[in-house]
């Protein structure tokens, strides 16, 4: 089995450095362009199926990558982005950075001391649900030998990959940084055990926009 884990394309909230989480923000035109470039780069991969977060930015990314193919796409809450509660919509970086954004920015800069906002989700909860999703997929005998696209989000993708690496300490959550929009990591699963074989592959020519809260 091979898993192709992709982060969704850019949204206007990504561009404005606004916290998204469960907020259902669509891809912008640039995000659609990135997804189309990624689709072109992955056109020869014989996908059998896809899992996507139910949020539109991830689902649309999967649909663009698989456009023209008769391939089933299944939504999973297990790979939905982490919920940030009342932090969602807040600008956390740049010239319009909110004055009270430092509490949220611990999520990136001091992860071990991050406290979820009202209505938000803990990093441990994110790790648990992404871990359950990964285990279910890897141990499903019906999926052995399949090529599977997984379309998800920055924090959810990081959590998935941390499980594969065995990097389970919350304080080290961002050890490998935030995946770029439409970055693809390839995971090979043998005897139910996943291993990363290629990481952060970019199929578009534009400079990669890295996340920063500075």
PDB file of C-alpha atoms in Angstrom:
ATOM      1  CA  UNK A   1       0.000   0.000   0.000  1.00  0.00           C
ATOM      2  CA  UNK A   2       1.147   3.523  -0.730  1.00  0.00           C
ATOM      3  CA  UNK A   3      -0.343   6.613   0.866  1.00  0.00           C
ATOM      4  CA  UNK A   4       0.094  10.028  -0.753  1.00  0.00           C
ATOM      5  CA  UNK A   5      -0.566  12.575   1.972  1.00  0.00           C
ATOM      6  CA  UNK A   6      -1.166  16.113   0.704  1.00  0.00           C
ATOM      7  CA  UNK A   7      -1.914  19.380   2.422  1.00  0.00           C
ATOM      8  CA  UNK A   8      -4.671  21.424   0.753  1.00  0.00           C
ATOM      9  CA  UNK A   9      -3.964  24.376  -1.554  1.00  0.00           C
ATOM     10  CA  UNK A  10      -3.863  27.993  -0.405  1.00  0.00           C
ATOM     11  CA  UNK A  11      -6.897  29.872   0.931  1.00  0.00           C
ATOM     12  CA  UNK A  12      -7.398  33.587   1.484  1.00  0.00           C
ATOM     13  CA  UNK A  13      -7.079  32.947   5.208  1.00  0.00           C
ATOM     14  CA  UNK A  14      -3.719  31.219   4.678  1.00  0.00           C
ATOM     15  CA  UNK A  15      -2.548  34.250   2.733  1.00  0.00           C
ATOM     16  CA  UNK A  16      -3.791  36.672   5.415  1.00  0.00           C
ATOM     17  CA  UNK A  17      -2.278  34.548   8.244  1.00  0.00           C
ATOM     18  CA  UNK A  18      -5.692  33.997   9.804  1.00  0.00           C
ATOM     19  CA  UNK A  19      -6.336  30.965  11.984  1.00  0.00           C
ATOM     20  CA  UNK A  20      -8.555  28.484  10.108  1.00  0.00           C
ATOM     21  CA  UNK A  21      -9.089  25.274  12.057  1.00  0.00           C
ATOM     22  CA  UNK A  22     -12.648  23.997  11.545  1.00  0.00           C
ATOM     23  CA  UNK A  23     -13.699  27.178   9.698  1.00  0.00           C
ATOM     24  CA  UNK A  24     -14.723  25.998   6.227  1.00  0.00           C
ATOM     25  CA  UNK A  25     -12.681  28.330   4.016  1.00  0.00           C
ATOM     26  CA  UNK A  26     -12.455  27.523   0.266  1.00  0.00           C
ATOM     27  CA  UNK A  27      -9.351  27.509  -1.884  1.00  0.00           C
ATOM     28  CA  UNK A  28      -8.478  30.809  -3.525  1.00  0.00           C
ATOM     29  CA  UNK A  29      -7.445  31.034  -7.190  1.00  0.00           C
ATOM     30  CA  UNK A  30      -3.791  30.511  -6.324  1.00  0.00           C
ATOM     31  CA  UNK A  31      -4.728  27.496  -4.222  1.00  0.00           C
ATOM     32  CA  UNK A  32      -6.651  26.021  -7.149  1.00  0.00           C
ATOM     33  CA  UNK A  33      -3.608  26.654  -9.358  1.00  0.00           C
ATOM     34  CA  UNK A  34      -1.336  24.824  -6.897  1.00  0.00           C
ATOM     35  CA  UNK A  35      -3.743  21.881  -6.785  1.00  0.00           C
ATOM     36  CA  UNK A  36      -3.847  21.734 -10.589  1.00  0.00           C
ATOM     37  CA  UNK A  37      -0.056  21.783 -10.801  1.00  0.00           C
ATOM     38  CA  UNK A  38       0.035  19.000  -8.219  1.00  0.00           C
ATOM     39  CA  UNK A  39      -2.540  17.040 -10.230  1.00  0.00           C
ATOM     40  CA  UNK A  40      -0.327  17.315 -13.314  1.00  0.00           C
ATOM     41  CA  UNK A  41       2.660  16.069 -11.348  1.00  0.00           C
ATOM     42  CA  UNK A  42       0.707  13.098  -9.978  1.00  0.00           C
ATOM     43  CA  UNK A  43      -1.129  12.170 -13.176  1.00  0.00           C
ATOM     44  CA  UNK A  44       0.726   8.876 -13.590  1.00  0.00           C
ATOM     45  CA  UNK A  45       0.076   7.609 -10.052  1.00  0.00           C
ATOM     46  CA  UNK A  46      -2.550   4.838 -10.304  1.00  0.00           C
ATOM     47  CA  UNK A  47      -4.788   5.985  -7.466  1.00  0.00           C
ATOM     48  CA  UNK A  48      -7.459   3.525  -6.347  1.00  0.00           C
ATOM     49  CA  UNK A  49      -9.255   5.748  -3.847  1.00  0.00           C
ATOM     50  CA  UNK A  50      -8.940   8.822  -1.661  1.00  0.00           C
ATOM     51  CA  UNK A  51      -9.677   9.954   1.861  1.00  0.00           C
ATOM     52  CA  UNK A  52     -10.290  13.617   2.525  1.00  0.00           C
ATOM     53  CA  UNK A  53     -11.081  15.880   5.412  1.00  0.00           C
ATOM     54  CA  UNK A  54     -14.716  17.018   5.112  1.00  0.00           C
ATOM     55  CA  UNK A  55     -13.590  20.672   4.986  1.00  0.00           C
ATOM     56  CA  UNK A  56     -13.983  22.164   1.512  1.00  0.00           C
ATOM     57  CA  UNK A  57     -10.361  23.267   1.076  1.00  0.00           C
ATOM     58  CA  UNK A  58      -9.102  19.702   1.469  1.00  0.00           C
ATOM     59  CA  UNK A  59     -11.980  18.094  -0.402  1.00  0.00           C
ATOM     60  CA  UNK A  60     -11.584  20.447  -3.390  1.00  0.00           C
ATOM     61  CA  UNK A  61      -7.843  19.740  -3.477  1.00  0.00           C
ATOM     62  CA  UNK A  62      -8.551  16.002  -3.700  1.00  0.00           C
ATOM     63  CA  UNK A  63     -11.185  16.546  -6.386  1.00  0.00           C
ATOM     64  CA  UNK A  64      -8.778  18.601  -8.503  1.00  0.00           C
ATOM     65  CA  UNK A  65      -5.962  16.055  -8.158  1.00  0.00           C
ATOM     66  CA  UNK A  66      -8.316  13.237  -9.177  1.00  0.00           C
ATOM     67  CA  UNK A  67     -10.250  15.178 -11.815  1.00  0.00           C
ATOM     68  CA  UNK A  68     -11.172  13.015 -14.807  1.00  0.00           C
ATOM     69  CA  UNK A  69     -10.720   9.763 -12.900  1.00  0.00           C
ATOM     70  CA  UNK A  70     -13.538   7.549 -11.701  1.00  0.00           C
ATOM     71  CA  UNK A  71     -12.109   7.161  -8.195  1.00  0.00           C
ATOM     72  CA  UNK A  72     -14.113   7.136  -4.944  1.00  0.00           C
ATOM     73  CA  UNK A  73     -13.414   9.880  -2.384  1.00  0.00           C
ATOM     74  CA  UNK A  74     -14.362   9.210   1.232  1.00  0.00           C
ATOM     75  CA  UNK A  75     -14.647  11.911   3.888  1.00  0.00           C
ATOM     76  CA  UNK A  76     -13.108  11.250   7.300  1.00  0.00           C
ATOM     77  CA  UNK A  77     -13.366  13.292  10.492  1.00  0.00           C
ATOM     78  CA  UNK A  78     -10.105  11.661  11.544  1.00  0.00           C
ATOM     79  CA  UNK A  79      -8.089  13.895   9.200  1.00  0.00           C
ATOM     80  CA  UNK A  80     -10.078  17.098   9.702  1.00  0.00           C
ATOM     81  CA  UNK A  81      -7.970  20.072  10.766  1.00  0.00           C
ATOM     82  CA  UNK A  82      -7.480  20.738  14.468  1.00  0.00           C
ATOM     83  CA  UNK A  83     -10.208  22.925  15.931  1.00  0.00           C
ATOM     84  CA  UNK A  84      -9.047  26.248  17.400  1.00  0.00           C
ATOM     85  CA  UNK A  85     -12.311  27.476  18.874  1.00  0.00           C
ATOM     86  CA  UNK A  86     -12.551  31.230  19.386  1.00  0.00           C
ATOM     87  CA  UNK A  87      -9.048  31.717  17.942  1.00  0.00           C
ATOM     88  CA  UNK A  88     -10.419  30.980  14.458  1.00  0.00           C
ATOM     89  CA  UNK A  89     -10.462  34.025  12.201  1.00  0.00           C
ATOM     90  CA  UNK A  90      -7.757  35.810  14.203  1.00  0.00           C
ATOM     91  CA  UNK A  91      -4.731  37.170  12.349  1.00  0.00           C
ATOM     92  CA  UNK A  92      -1.704  35.680  14.113  1.00  0.00           C
ATOM     93  CA  UNK A  93       1.179  37.056  12.034  1.00  0.00           C
ATOM     94  CA  UNK A  94       2.302  40.018   9.936  1.00  0.00           C
ATOM     95  CA  UNK A  95       1.388  43.699  10.062  1.00  0.00           C
ATOM     96  CA  UNK A  96      -2.254  42.995  10.997  1.00  0.00           C
ATOM     97  CA  UNK A  97      -1.333  40.598  13.790  1.00  0.00           C
ATOM     98  CA  UNK A  98      -3.923  40.637  16.590  1.00  0.00           C
ATOM     99  CA  UNK A  99      -2.742  42.085  19.892  1.00  0.00           C
ATOM    100  CA  UNK A 100      -3.943  38.989  21.774  1.00  0.00           C
ATOM    101  CA  UNK A 101      -2.466  36.446  19.340  1.00  0.00           C
ATOM    102  CA  UNK A 102       0.441  35.363  21.567  1.00  0.00           C
ATOM    103  CA  UNK A 103      -1.691  32.805  23.420  1.00  0.00           C
ATOM    104  CA  UNK A 104      -2.518  31.112  20.115  1.00  0.00           C
ATOM    105  CA  UNK A 105       1.063  31.406  18.833  1.00  0.00           C
ATOM    106  CA  UNK A 106       2.243  29.125  21.633  1.00  0.00           C
ATOM    107  CA  UNK A 107       0.785  26.429  19.378  1.00  0.00           C
ATOM    108  CA  UNK A 108       3.818  26.972  17.124  1.00  0.00           C
ATOM    109  CA  UNK A 109       6.449  28.567  19.382  1.00  0.00           C
ATOM    110  CA  UNK A 110       5.867  26.845  22.736  1.00  0.00           C
ATOM    111  CA  UNK A 111       3.768  23.823  21.828  1.00  0.00           C
ATOM    112  CA  UNK A 112       4.162  22.037  25.149  1.00  0.00           C
ATOM    113  CA  UNK A 113       2.431  24.952  26.910  1.00  0.00           C
ATOM    114  CA  UNK A 114      -0.319  25.531  24.359  1.00  0.00           C
ATOM    115  CA  UNK A 115      -3.757  25.771  25.981  1.00  0.00           C
ATOM    116  CA  UNK A 116      -6.789  25.295  23.687  1.00  0.00           C
ATOM    117  CA  UNK A 117      -9.178  28.239  23.491  1.00  0.00           C
ATOM    118  CA  UNK A 118     -12.867  27.961  24.316  1.00  0.00           C
ATOM    119  CA  UNK A 119     -14.375  25.489  21.867  1.00  0.00           C
ATOM    120  CA  UNK A 120     -10.927  24.371  20.712  1.00  0.00           C
ATOM    121  CA  UNK A 121      -9.203  21.003  20.541  1.00  0.00           C
ATOM    122  CA  UNK A 122      -6.053  19.853  22.325  1.00  0.00           C
ATOM    123  CA  UNK A 123      -2.989  18.598  20.476  1.00  0.00           C
ATOM    124  CA  UNK A 124      -3.402  15.288  22.291  1.00  0.00           C
ATOM    125  CA  UNK A 125      -6.947  14.930  20.941  1.00  0.00           C
ATOM    126  CA  UNK A 126      -5.663  15.639  17.431  1.00  0.00           C
ATOM    127  CA  UNK A 127      -2.952  13.001  17.859  1.00  0.00           C
ATOM    128  CA  UNK A 128      -5.487  10.447  19.060  1.00  0.00           C
ATOM    129  CA  UNK A 129      -7.937  10.825  16.184  1.00  0.00           C
ATOM    130  CA  UNK A 130      -5.269  10.994  13.458  1.00  0.00           C
ATOM    131  CA  UNK A 131      -3.572   7.983  15.016  1.00  0.00           C
ATOM    132  CA  UNK A 132      -6.831   6.028  14.954  1.00  0.00           C
ATOM    133  CA  UNK A 133      -7.355   6.942  11.285  1.00  0.00           C
ATOM    134  CA  UNK A 134      -3.829   5.862  10.343  1.00  0.00           C
ATOM    135  CA  UNK A 135      -4.118   2.553  12.213  1.00  0.00           C
ATOM    136  CA  UNK A 136      -7.461   1.746  10.609  1.00  0.00           C
ATOM    137  CA  UNK A 137      -6.148   2.397   7.095  1.00  0.00           C
ATOM    138  CA  UNK A 138      -2.846   0.578   7.537  1.00  0.00           C
ATOM    139  CA  UNK A 139      -4.440  -2.521   9.063  1.00  0.00           C
ATOM    140  CA  UNK A 140      -7.308  -2.821   6.568  1.00  0.00           C
ATOM    141  CA  UNK A 141      -6.548  -5.960   4.558  1.00  0.00           C
ATOM    142  CA  UNK A 142      -8.852  -4.822   1.746  1.00  0.00           C
ATOM    143  CA  UNK A 143      -6.546  -1.844   1.130  1.00  0.00           C
ATOM    144  CA  UNK A 144      -3.323  -3.810   0.768  1.00  0.00           C
ATOM    145  CA  UNK A 145      -1.606  -3.024  -2.541  1.00  0.00           C
ATOM    146  CA  UNK A 146      -3.726   0.110  -3.090  1.00  0.00           C
ATOM    147  CA  UNK A 147      -2.543   3.609  -3.970  1.00  0.00           C
ATOM    148  CA  UNK A 148      -4.440   6.035  -1.741  1.00  0.00           C
ATOM    149  CA  UNK A 149      -4.586   9.832  -1.764  1.00  0.00           C
ATOM    150  CA  UNK A 150      -5.083  11.476   1.645  1.00  0.00           C
ATOM    151  CA  UNK A 151      -6.043  15.171   1.482  1.00  0.00           C
ATOM    152  CA  UNK A 152      -5.749  16.986   4.787  1.00  0.00           C
ATOM    153  CA  UNK A 153      -4.375  20.058   6.621  1.00  0.00           C
ATOM    154  CA  UNK A 154      -1.191  21.450   8.144  1.00  0.00           C
ATOM    155  CA  UNK A 155      -1.640  20.347  11.755  1.00  0.00           C
ATOM    156  CA  UNK A 156      -3.534  17.144  10.926  1.00  0.00           C
ATOM    157  CA  UNK A 157      -0.905  16.138   8.361  1.00  0.00           C
ATOM    158  CA  UNK A 158       1.860  16.865  10.861  1.00  0.00           C
ATOM    159  CA  UNK A 159       0.117  14.692  13.445  1.00  0.00           C
ATOM    160  CA  UNK A 160      -0.218  11.818  10.953  1.00  0.00           C
ATOM    161  CA  UNK A 161       3.447  12.005   9.998  1.00  0.00           C
ATOM    162  CA  UNK A 162       4.539  12.284  13.639  1.00  0.00           C
ATOM    163  CA  UNK A 163       2.792   8.969  14.311  1.00  0.00           C
ATOM    164  CA  UNK A 164       4.726   7.381  11.455  1.00  0.00           C
ATOM    165  CA  UNK A 165       8.020   8.819  12.722  1.00  0.00           C
ATOM    166  CA  UNK A 166       7.293   7.774  16.294  1.00  0.00           C
ATOM    167  CA  UNK A 167       7.546  11.444  17.276  1.00  0.00           C
ATOM    168  CA  UNK A 168       4.818  11.462  19.925  1.00  0.00           C
ATOM    169  CA  UNK A 169       6.053  14.152  22.317  1.00  0.00           C
ATOM    170  CA  UNK A 170       3.823  17.229  22.162  1.00  0.00           C
ATOM    171  CA  UNK A 171       6.781  19.538  22.760  1.00  0.00           C
ATOM    172  CA  UNK A 172       8.345  18.246  19.492  1.00  0.00           C
ATOM    173  CA  UNK A 173       5.141  18.459  17.456  1.00  0.00           C
ATOM    174  CA  UNK A 174       6.594  20.947  14.917  1.00  0.00           C
ATOM    175  CA  UNK A 175      10.086  19.415  14.762  1.00  0.00           C
ATOM    176  CA  UNK A 176       9.712  19.048  10.966  1.00  0.00           C
ATOM    177  CA  UNK A 177       7.882  22.395  10.542  1.00  0.00           C
ATOM    178  CA  UNK A 178       4.536  23.082   8.871  1.00  0.00           C
ATOM    179  CA  UNK A 179       3.999  21.336   5.505  1.00  0.00           C
ATOM    180  CA  UNK A 180       3.640  23.780   2.615  1.00  0.00           C
ATOM    181  CA  UNK A 181       0.353  24.067   0.718  1.00  0.00           C
ATOM    182  CA  UNK A 182       0.057  21.082  -1.651  1.00  0.00           C
ATOM    183  CA  UNK A 183       3.225  19.462  -0.296  1.00  0.00           C
ATOM    184  CA  UNK A 184       3.024  15.672  -0.765  1.00  0.00           C
ATOM    185  CA  UNK A 185       4.556  13.020   1.469  1.00  0.00           C
ATOM    186  CA  UNK A 186       4.646   9.419   0.236  1.00  0.00           C
ATOM    187  CA  UNK A 187       4.206   6.638   2.792  1.00  0.00           C
ATOM    188  CA  UNK A 188       4.735   2.942   2.096  1.00  0.00           C
ATOM    189  CA  UNK A 189       2.871   0.455   4.261  1.00  0.00           C
ATOM    190  CA  UNK A 190       4.251  -3.078   4.659  1.00  0.00           C
ATOM    191  CA  UNK A 191       2.637  -5.622   6.971  1.00  0.00           C
ATOM    192  CA  UNK A 192       0.564  -2.830   8.490  1.00  0.00           C
ATOM    193  CA  UNK A 193       3.610  -0.696   9.322  1.00  0.00           C
ATOM    194  CA  UNK A 194       3.897   2.712   7.594  1.00  0.00           C
ATOM    195  CA  UNK A 195       7.212   4.336   6.652  1.00  0.00           C
ATOM    196  CA  UNK A 196       7.924   7.651   4.937  1.00  0.00           C
ATOM    197  CA  UNK A 197       9.715   7.154   1.610  1.00  0.00           C
ATOM    198  CA  UNK A 198       9.517  10.701   0.197  1.00  0.00           C
ATOM    199  CA  UNK A 199       8.683  13.879   2.066  1.00  0.00           C
ATOM    200  CA  UNK A 200       7.415  17.371   1.180  1.00  0.00           C
ATOM    201  CA  UNK A 201       7.476  16.842  -2.580  1.00  0.00           C
ATOM    202  CA  UNK A 202       6.396  19.982  -4.445  1.00  0.00           C
ATOM    203  CA  UNK A 203       5.035  19.777  -7.988  1.00  0.00           C
ATOM    204  CA  UNK A 204       4.638  23.496  -8.692  1.00  0.00           C
ATOM    205  CA  UNK A 205       7.327  25.926  -9.847  1.00  0.00           C
ATOM    206  CA  UNK A 206       6.430  28.923  -7.670  1.00  0.00           C
ATOM    207  CA  UNK A 207       8.526  29.632  -4.541  1.00  0.00           C
ATOM    208  CA  UNK A 208       7.243  27.658  -1.573  1.00  0.00           C
ATOM    209  CA  UNK A 209       5.481  29.872   0.990  1.00  0.00           C
ATOM    210  CA  UNK A 210       6.539  28.717   4.450  1.00  0.00           C
ATOM    211  CA  UNK A 211       4.382  29.342   7.500  1.00  0.00           C
ATOM    212  CA  UNK A 212       5.729  31.706  10.154  1.00  0.00           C
ATOM    213  CA  UNK A 213       4.201  33.521  13.111  1.00  0.00           C
ATOM    214  CA  UNK A 214       6.969  36.105  13.260  1.00  0.00           C
TER     215      UNK A 214
END
